[in-house]
């Protein structure tokens, strides 16, 4: 016991926690010890990543731009959080990683951003020979942060031919990209109406056997492209490990999105014109479906009423304003306030909504069974002790009619505000 | 003149009756074969009639006496009349006996008439309204024509006109009572009823204390055998005969929970529809209460036409069949020993196995049973998760035990897990050597079978039987009366014979043996709800009450209890098929509880617990008997002094809860 | 002139499914929905014929699963018998090319094996037919052109016209499959024809393991400063289970709800 080392558990914890905002500074402060420190149990821990700095995806990066931030002082990091992204420009990429984002609602979705994070890992693996991430974007969009998401080159194909469901035209375009630019990797989001469809078409057109449901990749020099991937198979019940093929369809959260660098998103144009595809599929446009008429099982946002709803007109009005699909407890159905096919629960429909707003429902086990897989449950109830409150992510204790009315007023105000602004 | 006319009339009526009987028999013979010992059955008939049938009829004292007088008088009068007036054997005592018999019958018919004056809703009207008059016509006319025969009146008494009038009344009486018996009048019940008793499909249900409640297995190995009943002719001939025996007394209707809840089922109408089907025609002549919400006269059928139409209407609508909770209240109450539940499940089998039309959540539940061995679709590997801290001995480890504790699917239900925990605590307190199958247990197959999926039932049953055969145990104890019934009464036919006890029975035995001691009851007033599958299916009415008594509870009985207990609505897959009515059955039952004034209702079935607890704004708490017992447990004084290790066992039990 | 609507020939490709919890063989959910759609079409367009097609090995387990489809009311299923682990696509493509139906319906993804959802695409590419995924309903078929509804998220629909012959794939948005009945399933015929099979060598080289649980991603907090970021992270950690607002005014309660609705992006 000749040497007693003083330990600061908080600092140690921060040093271990790469996601902690002060991580970089603490590690830097530990200086020479950054690659080695005392673990909580007195075991010496090694940090093999202590050289260079840790990129957003957990990959070691050595930044040759000279703007390396890993060792920045804590105060500086605080001040410059907003502008801490480094600008990265890749002039002469060794290869291209092509990404076709789904751009749902005209913007990069969270899934797209994860995919771009994955693309960056592929592109940046070898700092000596960096690749560039090429995004192929179809039709009109509202996105203005392509660079922040990690895109080096942007090929924007804006033509009516690509609007709506136009897999044939889009496939023809991607084939042209393949001919002219021959990307080393093709990445698409494996999302039902995003890349899942187009990606499979593309793979078959390129005679590649794509990896689908990819959620993890790791470097592996043994494989043709230097990577292997883990993909979900057999209805999510299998993990398939295989060499990463040229075309990969990846799941959400396959990688961390880019958040430390800003890329050029430099526009790119094809020299050849894209041959127009003979289309056997004609898109007649979206069919107007009233949210109230959406089948419960498919609904994303459900406003559900039970025995505690006294003002049913107000309830229906609220559903309309919120754009929610209506659901009900069995009591509400039995009492004739709601149609039978609107019943949620063991003997009704099992719903999978992202938000389930339960108004005046006590949360009987038979009811809770039906909302097991709902993401967020919000409860409005008079009784703070009832089981629905225990299940809820957010519960408001109070009279259902008043709270709904207040909510309706706020939503209308919010909408009105938007409309004025627009 | 009458002397010549009477034999002609009597023998003509008898002759026509024989022709009618032959025709009726031919109708029944449309059904599928069913092996019954004919002579043995006929020999057993008097006993079945006098003892078993009267046991049921006797529940209504006045009606019972009325029937004895009328029916007894009629049978005697009819036989004597043939002798006296048919063969002219008026001498001696026979004539006087005939007078006495017809007089008795007349008195009986007066009571029948009185009941028909303001008949309760459950009684059918129509031709049944003229029955008392016909009875009187027969008895009075026989009495009158016998007066001269015994010499009270001169042989040539009265005018020929009077004789003619009398002859006309005799014709009426004979017509209703003899001709009508086989040609389809109200008296058909006597003819068909007698034969039905003799050739009953469940001969084993007759005799003191006997019951036969298990459903009969379908032969699935024979690919040519029909899977259930599609058309009336698919019933066995003695089932058809049984339907024909119905007296339309409506006792079943009065007891049926589905009917009371306004669901589209009336067991009496259902049986009458089967009669319509077996003869062919429409239900327009039916004169009783309809299926709630379904007007009479829109349905029709033939012996070889479908009972449930694939599209449109036939004899019966599917929702009628799916409304039944299989509570057996109708069977229990039926004086003619008709087996409604068998018939309903037979027809459901066709709908499920041949058409794939189990309504509502039925298909999903059956798919779950096939894929996960439990109706909820839970991971079968998680069957014992609730007991992770209890260290339950597994049969797979111990290989043998005195008691095999059958958990049932309640093991997946948080509410029932409380009951199971309580039961484990009780068993440990009484130092019962028990073990569970754990993840080797599967659903007993009860729900699958009642939903008509015999294939899934048999698959589950056979696998359970194979599992059980691996281990040695003296008896199975379960807190689920449905498992109890299936294991005890239905596995036998598939090769699994077990001694099964409901937990209330077992606890009562433990208590009687001095292995349990209870603290005195301090709670409020308590009533007890008899689960159908414990009571009517298995005759266990006493043990749960004895346990409650041992706890120091005086049961405040509900108006409908014991064999007349009203169903909770949870049996027969009814909560799964969930056919809408005007009310809910459990709401009615909780109202019964309320009327008893009890603050707590003790139950002995996970299904009842779920149904009764699902009632909103209930006035009483619902608790399983096992929970009440577990709460009242105290260490047995004698034991404490003698044996320290036993005390430890008691302590473990404490920790269980 | 030909009648406006006439029957069409539909082939439904079905696979052996796998129950997500117990792994037992069963009719695959999406394939069964595909068959349901086809049976609906048969009603809608009298004179249509629905054929069932499966390529794979014949075993007791597979057979009972395949009979699950037959229990929905078909008399036969054409089984292209192949050894376990063979590539089904060439066999199916050849069979379909030999007697082309107008419409081929498949599930989006198989429940066993690679389950990559490539099959419909591979067939479409080989046969040169158009393909529509995520089908919710067939509205009508007229003069060799089908009008379809494609499912979009949130229960929305898109109307498409596609020239037949075509391949369509269905997922969970298609109508739920009817119950499979034991009797018809038992009686129906499995018409098996052995077909030459290529083993899927590539698949055999991959490592297959039961799916691991994917790590839950920590919520990324976007904030102007590191301090805000820290604050947000701390607040999140403390949240734990549900938040209960008691003794607040209706407006305060509504505000909290509105905030959540906005965060989840369900208000449009
Ligand atoms: C076999 C079976 C199957 C069943 N299946 C289903 C099913 O599929 N779906 C289903 O929903 N139920 C089902 N039930 C019924 C279930 O058990 C409950 O009875 C039912 O869900 C209760 O409905 P509820 O919550 O609307 O009514 P209640 O239990 O009466 O709850 C009303 C709630 O509203 C609150 N409240 C009252 N007034 C106000 C107010 N002014 N403002 C705010 N809150 C107020 C009360 O505090 C209470 O919590 C089933 C039951 C059984 C037995
Ligand atoms: S079935 Fe039985 S109880 Fe019901 S009416 Fe007929 S005879 Fe009476
Ligand atoms: S078993 Fe019960 S529910 Fe079914 S018909 Fe008979 S009385 Fe009615």
mmCIF file of N, CA and C in Angstrom, chain A residues 231-333:
data_model
loop_
_atom_site.group_PDB
_atom_site.id
_atom_site.type_symbol
_atom_site.label_atom_id
_atom_site.label_comp_id
_atom_site.label_asym_id
_atom_site.label_seq_id
_atom_site.Cartn_x
_atom_site.Cartn_y
_atom_site.Cartn_z
ATOM 1 N N UNK A 231 -27.161 -9.645 -40.917
ATOM 2 C CA UNK A 231 -28.470 -9.283 -41.456
ATOM 3 C C UNK A 231 -29.542 -10.129 -40.797
ATOM 4 N N UNK A 232 -30.701 -9.519 -40.616
ATOM 5 C CA UNK A 232 -31.825 -10.268 -40.062
ATOM 6 C C UNK A 232 -32.448 -11.118 -41.167
ATOM 7 N N UNK A 233 -32.777 -12.342 -40.831
ATOM 8 C CA UNK A 233 -33.457 -13.193 -41.801
ATOM 9 C C UNK A 233 -34.614 -13.896 -41.140
ATOM 10 N N UNK A 234 -35.327 -14.680 -41.948
ATOM 11 C CA UNK A 234 -36.421 -15.505 -41.438
ATOM 12 C C UNK A 234 -37.332 -14.739 -40.495
ATOM 13 N N UNK A 235 -37.938 -13.673 -41.019
ATOM 14 C CA UNK A 235 -38.877 -12.880 -40.236
ATOM 15 C C UNK A 235 -38.273 -12.481 -38.891
ATOM 16 N N UNK A 236 -37.102 -11.886 -38.954
ATOM 17 C CA UNK A 236 -36.463 -11.322 -37.762
ATOM 18 C C UNK A 236 -35.978 -12.360 -36.771
ATOM 19 N N UNK A 237 -36.018 -13.624 -37.139
ATOM 20 C CA UNK A 237 -35.662 -14.604 -36.128
ATOM 21 C C UNK A 237 -34.233 -15.123 -36.296
ATOM 22 N N UNK A 238 -33.577 -14.757 -37.372
ATOM 23 C CA UNK A 238 -32.226 -15.244 -37.610
ATOM 24 C C UNK A 238 -31.269 -14.074 -37.785
ATOM 25 N N UNK A 239 -30.029 -14.290 -37.414
ATOM 26 C CA UNK A 239 -28.965 -13.365 -37.787
ATOM 27 C C UNK A 239 -28.083 -14.087 -38.786
ATOM 28 N N UNK A 240 -27.929 -13.491 -39.947
ATOM 29 C CA UNK A 240 -27.119 -14.113 -40.977
ATOM 30 C C UNK A 240 -25.827 -13.317 -41.104
ATOM 31 N N UNK A 241 -24.727 -13.982 -40.945
ATOM 32 C CA UNK A 241 -23.431 -13.326 -41.122
ATOM 33 C C UNK A 241 -22.899 -13.717 -42.473
ATOM 34 N N UNK A 242 -22.564 -12.737 -43.246
ATOM 35 C CA UNK A 242 -22.066 -13.035 -44.585
ATOM 36 C C UNK A 242 -21.183 -11.892 -45.050
ATOM 37 N N UNK A 243 -20.383 -12.138 -46.069
ATOM 38 C CA UNK A 243 -19.588 -11.026 -46.619
ATOM 39 C C UNK A 243 -20.543 -9.950 -47.135
ATOM 40 N N UNK A 244 -20.180 -8.703 -46.941
ATOM 41 C CA UNK A 244 -21.043 -7.623 -47.417
ATOM 42 C C UNK A 244 -21.029 -7.622 -48.944
ATOM 43 N N UNK A 245 -22.197 -7.768 -49.553
ATOM 44 C CA UNK A 245 -22.238 -7.714 -51.019
ATOM 45 C C UNK A 245 -22.285 -6.270 -51.499
ATOM 46 N N UNK A 246 -22.283 -6.102 -52.795
ATOM 47 C CA UNK A 246 -22.278 -4.735 -53.339
ATOM 48 C C UNK A 246 -23.543 -3.985 -52.983
ATOM 49 N N UNK A 247 -24.671 -4.693 -53.006
ATOM 50 C CA UNK A 247 -25.928 -4.018 -52.700
ATOM 51 C C UNK A 247 -26.380 -4.459 -51.312
ATOM 52 N N UNK A 248 -26.602 -3.498 -50.443
ATOM 53 C CA UNK A 248 -27.053 -3.845 -49.094
ATOM 54 C C UNK A 248 -28.262 -2.996 -48.738
ATOM 55 N N UNK A 249 -29.263 -3.643 -48.148
ATOM 56 C CA UNK A 249 -30.446 -2.938 -47.671
ATOM 57 C C UNK A 249 -30.389 -2.998 -46.151
ATOM 58 N N UNK A 250 -30.317 -1.834 -45.549
ATOM 59 C CA UNK A 250 -30.040 -1.833 -44.114
ATOM 60 C C UNK A 250 -31.235 -1.343 -43.314
ATOM 61 N N UNK A 251 -31.291 -1.818 -42.080
ATOM 62 C CA UNK A 251 -32.381 -1.433 -41.185
ATOM 63 C C UNK A 251 -32.073 -0.099 -40.513
ATOM 64 N N UNK A 252 -33.076 0.469 -39.895
ATOM 65 C CA UNK A 252 -32.860 1.679 -39.111
ATOM 66 C C UNK A 252 -31.892 1.333 -37.979
ATOM 67 N N UNK A 253 -31.128 2.303 -37.559
ATOM 68 C CA UNK A 253 -30.131 2.144 -36.494
ATOM 69 C C UNK A 253 -29.022 1.168 -36.868
ATOM 70 N N UNK A 254 -28.754 1.078 -38.160
ATOM 71 C CA UNK A 254 -27.653 0.211 -38.580
ATOM 72 C C UNK A 254 -26.322 0.879 -38.260
ATOM 73 N N UNK A 255 -26.347 2.194 -38.069
ATOM 74 C CA UNK A 255 -25.132 2.918 -37.689
ATOM 75 C C UNK A 255 -25.568 4.231 -37.059
ATOM 76 N N UNK A 256 -24.632 4.906 -36.410
ATOM 77 C CA UNK A 256 -24.955 6.212 -35.844
ATOM 78 C C UNK A 256 -24.958 7.234 -36.969
ATOM 79 N N UNK A 257 -25.896 8.141 -36.956
ATOM 80 C CA UNK A 257 -25.885 9.179 -37.984
ATOM 81 C C UNK A 257 -24.678 10.089 -37.797
ATOM 82 N N UNK A 258 -24.317 10.747 -38.865
ATOM 83 C CA UNK A 258 -23.175 11.659 -38.821
ATOM 84 C C UNK A 258 -23.538 12.882 -37.990
ATOM 85 N N UNK A 259 -22.690 13.247 -37.026
ATOM 86 C CA UNK A 259 -23.010 14.493 -36.328
ATOM 87 C C UNK A 259 -21.795 15.326 -36.002
ATOM 88 N N UNK A 260 -20.653 14.948 -36.540
ATOM 89 C CA UNK A 260 -19.476 15.745 -36.205
ATOM 90 C C UNK A 260 -18.846 16.400 -37.422
ATOM 91 N N UNK A 261 -19.297 15.999 -38.563
ATOM 92 C CA UNK A 261 -18.676 16.565 -39.757
ATOM 93 C C UNK A 261 -19.746 17.126 -40.667
ATOM 94 N N UNK A 262 -19.301 18.000 -41.525
ATOM 95 C CA UNK A 262 -20.202 18.515 -42.543
ATOM 96 C C UNK A 262 -19.533 18.270 -43.883
ATOM 97 N N UNK A 263 -20.285 17.668 -44.798
ATOM 98 C CA UNK A 263 -19.680 17.297 -46.075
ATOM 99 C C UNK A 263 -20.175 18.209 -47.180
ATOM 100 N N UNK A 264 -19.565 18.063 -48.309
ATOM 101 C CA UNK A 264 -19.770 19.072 -49.343
ATOM 102 C C UNK A 264 -21.115 18.991 -50.053
ATOM 103 N N UNK A 265 -21.654 17.783 -50.144
ATOM 104 C CA UNK A 265 -22.912 17.578 -50.871
ATOM 105 C C UNK A 265 -22.861 18.265 -52.227
ATOM 106 N N UNK A 266 -21.765 18.070 -52.889
ATOM 107 C CA UNK A 266 -21.496 18.734 -54.162
ATOM 108 C C UNK A 266 -22.386 18.141 -55.261
ATOM 109 N N UNK A 267 -23.082 18.965 -56.004
ATOM 110 C CA UNK A 267 -23.976 18.414 -57.028
ATOM 111 C C UNK A 267 -23.180 17.678 -58.090
ATOM 112 N N UNK A 268 -23.821 16.680 -58.623
ATOM 113 C CA UNK A 268 -23.181 15.835 -59.616
ATOM 114 C C UNK A 268 -24.193 15.632 -60.731
ATOM 115 N N UNK A 269 -23.718 15.510 -61.929
ATOM 116 C CA UNK A 269 -24.654 15.291 -63.034
ATOM 117 C C UNK A 269 -24.182 14.122 -63.860
ATOM 118 N N UNK A 270 -25.132 13.413 -64.402
ATOM 119 C CA UNK A 270 -24.765 12.316 -65.277
ATOM 120 C C UNK A 270 -24.491 12.907 -66.658
ATOM 121 N N UNK A 271 -23.513 12.393 -67.319
ATOM 122 C CA UNK A 271 -23.219 12.922 -68.647
ATOM 123 C C UNK A 271 -24.175 12.342 -69.679
ATOM 124 N N UNK A 272 -24.443 11.080 -69.497
ATOM 125 C CA UNK A 272 -25.372 10.441 -70.419
ATOM 126 C C UNK A 272 -26.796 10.751 -69.992
ATOM 127 N N UNK A 273 -27.712 10.776 -70.937
ATOM 128 C CA UNK A 273 -29.099 10.934 -70.518
ATOM 129 C C UNK A 273 -29.659 9.545 -70.189
ATOM 130 N N UNK A 274 -30.626 9.572 -69.278
ATOM 131 C CA UNK A 274 -31.177 8.298 -68.824
ATOM 132 C C UNK A 274 -32.239 7.844 -69.808
ATOM 133 N N UNK A 275 -32.118 6.641 -70.331
ATOM 134 C CA UNK A 275 -33.155 6.171 -71.261
ATOM 135 C C UNK A 275 -34.490 6.092 -70.543
ATOM 136 N N UNK A 276 -35.551 6.578 -71.188
ATOM 137 C CA UNK A 276 -36.842 6.535 -70.494
ATOM 138 C C UNK A 276 -37.365 5.106 -70.532
ATOM 139 N N UNK A 277 -37.823 4.683 -69.374
ATOM 140 C CA UNK A 277 -38.239 3.286 -69.226
ATOM 141 C C UNK A 277 -39.662 3.123 -69.701
ATOM 142 N N UNK A 278 -39.924 1.987 -70.324
ATOM 143 C CA UNK A 278 -41.294 1.655 -70.702
ATOM 144 C C UNK A 278 -41.996 1.203 -69.430
ATOM 145 N N UNK A 279 -43.048 1.902 -69.054
ATOM 146 C CA UNK A 279 -43.654 1.621 -67.755
ATOM 147 C C UNK A 279 -44.936 0.830 -67.897
ATOM 148 N N UNK A 280 -45.015 -0.220 -67.153
ATOM 149 C CA UNK A 280 -46.254 -1.004 -67.143
ATOM 150 C C UNK A 280 -47.043 -0.753 -65.872
ATOM 151 N N UNK A 281 -46.505 0.132 -65.024
ATOM 152 C CA UNK A 281 -47.204 0.467 -63.788
ATOM 153 C C UNK A 281 -47.532 1.949 -63.829
ATOM 154 N N UNK A 282 -48.773 2.268 -63.633
ATOM 155 C CA UNK A 282 -49.188 3.665 -63.679
ATOM 156 C C UNK A 282 -49.695 4.058 -62.296
ATOM 157 N N UNK A 283 -49.171 5.149 -61.771
ATOM 158 C CA UNK A 283 -49.580 5.611 -60.448
ATOM 159 C C UNK A 283 -50.761 6.559 -60.603
ATOM 160 N N UNK A 284 -51.912 6.190 -60.062
ATOM 161 C CA UNK A 284 -53.082 7.049 -60.171
ATOM 162 C C UNK A 284 -53.214 7.968 -58.963
ATOM 163 N N UNK A 285 -52.204 7.933 -58.120
ATOM 164 C CA UNK A 285 -52.205 8.873 -57.002
ATOM 165 C C UNK A 285 -52.764 8.299 -55.731
ATOM 166 N N UNK A 286 -52.535 9.046 -54.664
ATOM 167 C CA UNK A 286 -52.953 8.592 -53.356
ATOM 168 C C UNK A 286 -54.466 8.678 -53.220
ATOM 169 N N UNK A 287 -55.031 7.705 -52.536
ATOM 170 C CA UNK A 287 -56.467 7.690 -52.304
ATOM 171 C C UNK A 287 -56.709 8.359 -50.960
ATOM 172 N N UNK A 288 -57.657 9.256 -50.917
ATOM 173 C CA UNK A 288 -57.918 9.936 -49.653
ATOM 174 C C UNK A 288 -58.553 8.958 -48.671
ATOM 175 N N UNK A 289 -57.866 8.702 -47.581
ATOM 176 C CA UNK A 289 -58.430 7.839 -46.546
ATOM 177 C C UNK A 289 -58.599 8.669 -45.284
ATOM 178 N N UNK A 290 -59.811 8.727 -44.798
ATOM 179 C CA UNK A 290 -60.122 9.466 -43.592
ATOM 180 C C UNK A 290 -59.493 8.746 -42.399
ATOM 181 N N UNK A 291 -58.728 9.470 -41.564
ATOM 182 C CA UNK A 291 -58.082 8.786 -40.439
ATOM 183 C C UNK A 291 -59.089 8.001 -39.594
ATOM 184 N N UNK A 292 -60.286 8.545 -39.462
ATOM 185 C CA UNK A 292 -61.280 7.858 -38.642
ATOM 186 C C UNK A 292 -61.649 6.517 -39.259
ATOM 187 N N UNK A 293 -61.489 6.430 -40.590
ATOM 188 C CA UNK A 293 -61.891 5.196 -41.256
ATOM 189 C C UNK A 293 -60.779 4.164 -41.336
ATOM 190 N N UNK A 294 -59.584 4.556 -40.929
ATOM 191 C CA UNK A 294 -58.457 3.631 -41.014
ATOM 192 C C UNK A 294 -58.695 2.455 -40.066
ATOM 193 N N UNK A 295 -58.362 1.268 -40.531
ATOM 194 C CA UNK A 295 -58.517 0.096 -39.669
ATOM 195 C C UNK A 295 -57.655 0.280 -38.427
ATOM 196 N N UNK A 296 -58.224 -0.099 -37.277
ATOM 197 C CA UNK A 296 -57.522 0.112 -36.009
ATOM 198 C C UNK A 296 -56.125 -0.508 -36.016
ATOM 199 N N UNK A 297 -56.046 -1.691 -36.594
ATOM 200 C CA UNK A 297 -54.775 -2.415 -36.534
ATOM 201 C C UNK A 297 -53.677 -1.664 -37.277
ATOM 202 N N UNK A 298 -54.057 -0.836 -38.233
ATOM 203 C CA UNK A 298 -53.063 -0.125 -39.033
ATOM 204 C C UNK A 298 -52.800 1.284 -38.522
ATOM 205 N N UNK A 299 -53.641 1.741 -37.604
ATOM 206 C CA UNK A 299 -53.585 3.146 -37.230
ATOM 207 C C UNK A 299 -52.311 3.473 -36.477
ATOM 208 N N UNK A 300 -51.829 4.684 -36.697
ATOM 209 C CA UNK A 300 -50.596 5.101 -36.046
ATOM 210 C C UNK A 300 -50.896 5.915 -34.791
ATOM 211 N N UNK A 301 -52.025 6.565 -34.799
ATOM 212 C CA UNK A 301 -52.386 7.431 -33.674
ATOM 213 C C UNK A 301 -53.861 7.156 -33.346
ATOM 214 N N UNK A 302 -54.094 6.653 -32.142
ATOM 215 C CA UNK A 302 -55.452 6.264 -31.767
ATOM 216 C C UNK A 302 -55.918 7.080 -30.575
ATOM 217 N N UNK A 303 -57.100 7.624 -30.698
ATOM 218 C CA UNK A 303 -57.760 8.267 -29.570
ATOM 219 C C UNK A 303 -58.847 7.304 -29.129
ATOM 220 N N UNK A 304 -58.699 6.789 -27.909
ATOM 221 C CA UNK A 304 -59.584 5.714 -27.481
ATOM 222 C C UNK A 304 -60.398 6.158 -26.274
ATOM 223 N N UNK A 305 -61.690 5.906 -26.318
ATOM 224 C CA UNK A 305 -62.571 6.371 -25.263
ATOM 225 C C UNK A 305 -63.188 5.222 -24.486
ATOM 226 N N UNK A 306 -63.391 5.432 -23.193
ATOM 227 C CA UNK A 306 -63.985 4.400 -22.347
ATOM 228 C C UNK A 306 -65.151 4.942 -21.538
ATOM 229 N N UNK A 307 -65.402 4.261 -20.471
ATOM 230 C CA UNK A 307 -66.529 4.576 -19.609
ATOM 231 C C UNK A 307 -66.412 5.976 -19.006
ATOM 232 N N UNK A 308 -65.197 6.516 -19.012
ATOM 233 C CA UNK A 308 -65.001 7.827 -18.414
ATOM 234 C C UNK A 308 -65.250 8.971 -19.380
ATOM 235 N N UNK A 309 -65.627 8.630 -20.613
ATOM 236 C CA UNK A 309 -65.966 9.698 -21.556
ATOM 237 C C UNK A 309 -67.452 9.993 -21.410
ATOM 238 N N UNK A 310 -67.756 11.243 -21.105
ATOM 239 C CA UNK A 310 -69.166 11.578 -20.928
ATOM 240 C C UNK A 310 -69.684 12.395 -22.114
ATOM 241 N N UNK A 311 -68.759 13.151 -22.704
ATOM 242 C CA UNK A 311 -69.149 14.025 -23.810
ATOM 243 C C UNK A 311 -68.645 13.404 -25.110
ATOM 244 N N UNK A 312 -69.489 12.567 -25.719
ATOM 245 C CA UNK A 312 -69.032 11.838 -26.896
ATOM 246 C C UNK A 312 -68.904 12.732 -28.126
ATOM 247 N N UNK A 313 -69.721 13.760 -28.198
ATOM 248 C CA UNK A 313 -69.569 14.687 -29.322
ATOM 249 C C UNK A 313 -68.202 15.339 -29.271
ATOM 250 N N UNK A 314 -67.841 15.744 -28.053
ATOM 251 C CA UNK A 314 -66.534 16.357 -27.863
ATOM 252 C C UNK A 314 -65.426 15.381 -28.230
ATOM 253 N N UNK A 315 -65.635 14.125 -27.885
ATOM 254 C CA UNK A 315 -64.637 13.097 -28.179
ATOM 255 C C UNK A 315 -64.445 12.953 -29.696
ATOM 256 N N UNK A 316 -65.560 12.841 -30.402
ATOM 257 C CA UNK A 316 -65.464 12.684 -31.865
ATOM 258 C C UNK A 316 -64.827 13.914 -32.504
ATOM 259 N N UNK A 317 -65.182 15.069 -31.964
ATOM 260 C CA UNK A 317 -64.611 16.301 -32.493
ATOM 261 C C UNK A 317 -63.098 16.296 -32.286
ATOM 262 N N UNK A 318 -62.689 15.864 -31.097
ATOM 263 C CA UNK A 318 -61.262 15.833 -30.792
ATOM 264 C C UNK A 318 -60.537 14.894 -31.755
ATOM 265 N N UNK A 319 -61.139 13.737 -32.018
ATOM 266 C CA UNK A 319 -60.502 12.779 -32.927
ATOM 267 C C UNK A 319 -60.296 13.414 -34.291
ATOM 268 N N UNK A 320 -61.285 14.168 -34.697
ATOM 269 C CA UNK A 320 -61.224 14.795 -36.010
ATOM 270 C C UNK A 320 -60.110 15.839 -36.059
ATOM 271 N N UNK A 321 -60.081 16.676 -35.028
ATOM 272 C CA UNK A 321 -59.082 17.736 -35.014
ATOM 273 C C UNK A 321 -57.679 17.151 -34.920
ATOM 274 N N UNK A 322 -57.524 16.129 -34.090
ATOM 275 C CA UNK A 322 -56.203 15.540 -33.907
ATOM 276 C C UNK A 322 -55.806 14.669 -35.097
ATOM 277 N N UNK A 323 -56.791 14.331 -35.933
ATOM 278 C CA UNK A 323 -56.495 13.428 -37.042
ATOM 279 C C UNK A 323 -56.209 12.027 -36.547
ATOM 280 N N UNK A 324 -56.879 11.647 -35.469
ATOM 281 C CA UNK A 324 -56.615 10.345 -34.867
ATOM 282 C C UNK A 324 -57.692 9.347 -35.265
ATOM 283 N N UNK A 325 -57.328 8.076 -35.220
ATOM 284 C CA UNK A 325 -58.289 7.015 -35.452
ATOM 285 C C UNK A 325 -58.980 6.714 -34.123
ATOM 286 N N UNK A 326 -60.289 6.483 -34.181
ATOM 287 C CA UNK A 326 -61.024 6.271 -32.937
ATOM 288 C C UNK A 326 -60.988 4.814 -32.495
ATOM 289 N N UNK A 327 -60.761 4.633 -31.195
ATOM 290 C CA UNK A 327 -60.841 3.319 -30.586
ATOM 291 C C UNK A 327 -61.726 3.413 -29.359
ATOM 292 N N UNK A 328 -62.007 2.260 -28.725
ATOM 293 C CA UNK A 328 -62.905 2.287 -27.584
ATOM 294 C C UNK A 328 -62.640 1.107 -26.663
ATOM 295 N N UNK A 329 -63.031 1.255 -25.412
ATOM 296 C CA UNK A 329 -63.033 0.110 -24.506
ATOM 297 C C UNK A 329 -64.337 -0.645 -24.719
ATOM 298 N N UNK A 330 -64.406 -1.830 -24.166
ATOM 299 C CA UNK A 330 -65.593 -2.638 -24.401
ATOM 300 C C UNK A 330 -66.837 -1.997 -23.791
ATOM 301 N N UNK A 331 -66.636 -1.333 -22.679
ATOM 302 C CA UNK A 331 -67.790 -0.712 -22.052
ATOM 303 C C UNK A 331 -68.401 0.348 -22.978
ATOM 304 N N UNK A 332 -67.530 1.131 -23.597
ATOM 305 C CA UNK A 332 -68.026 2.157 -24.514
ATOM 306 C C UNK A 332 -68.771 1.526 -25.680
ATOM 307 N N UNK A 333 -68.314 0.356 -26.084
ATOM 308 C CA UNK A 333 -68.976 -0.347 -27.181
ATOM 309 C C UNK A 333 -70.314 -0.917 -26.693
#
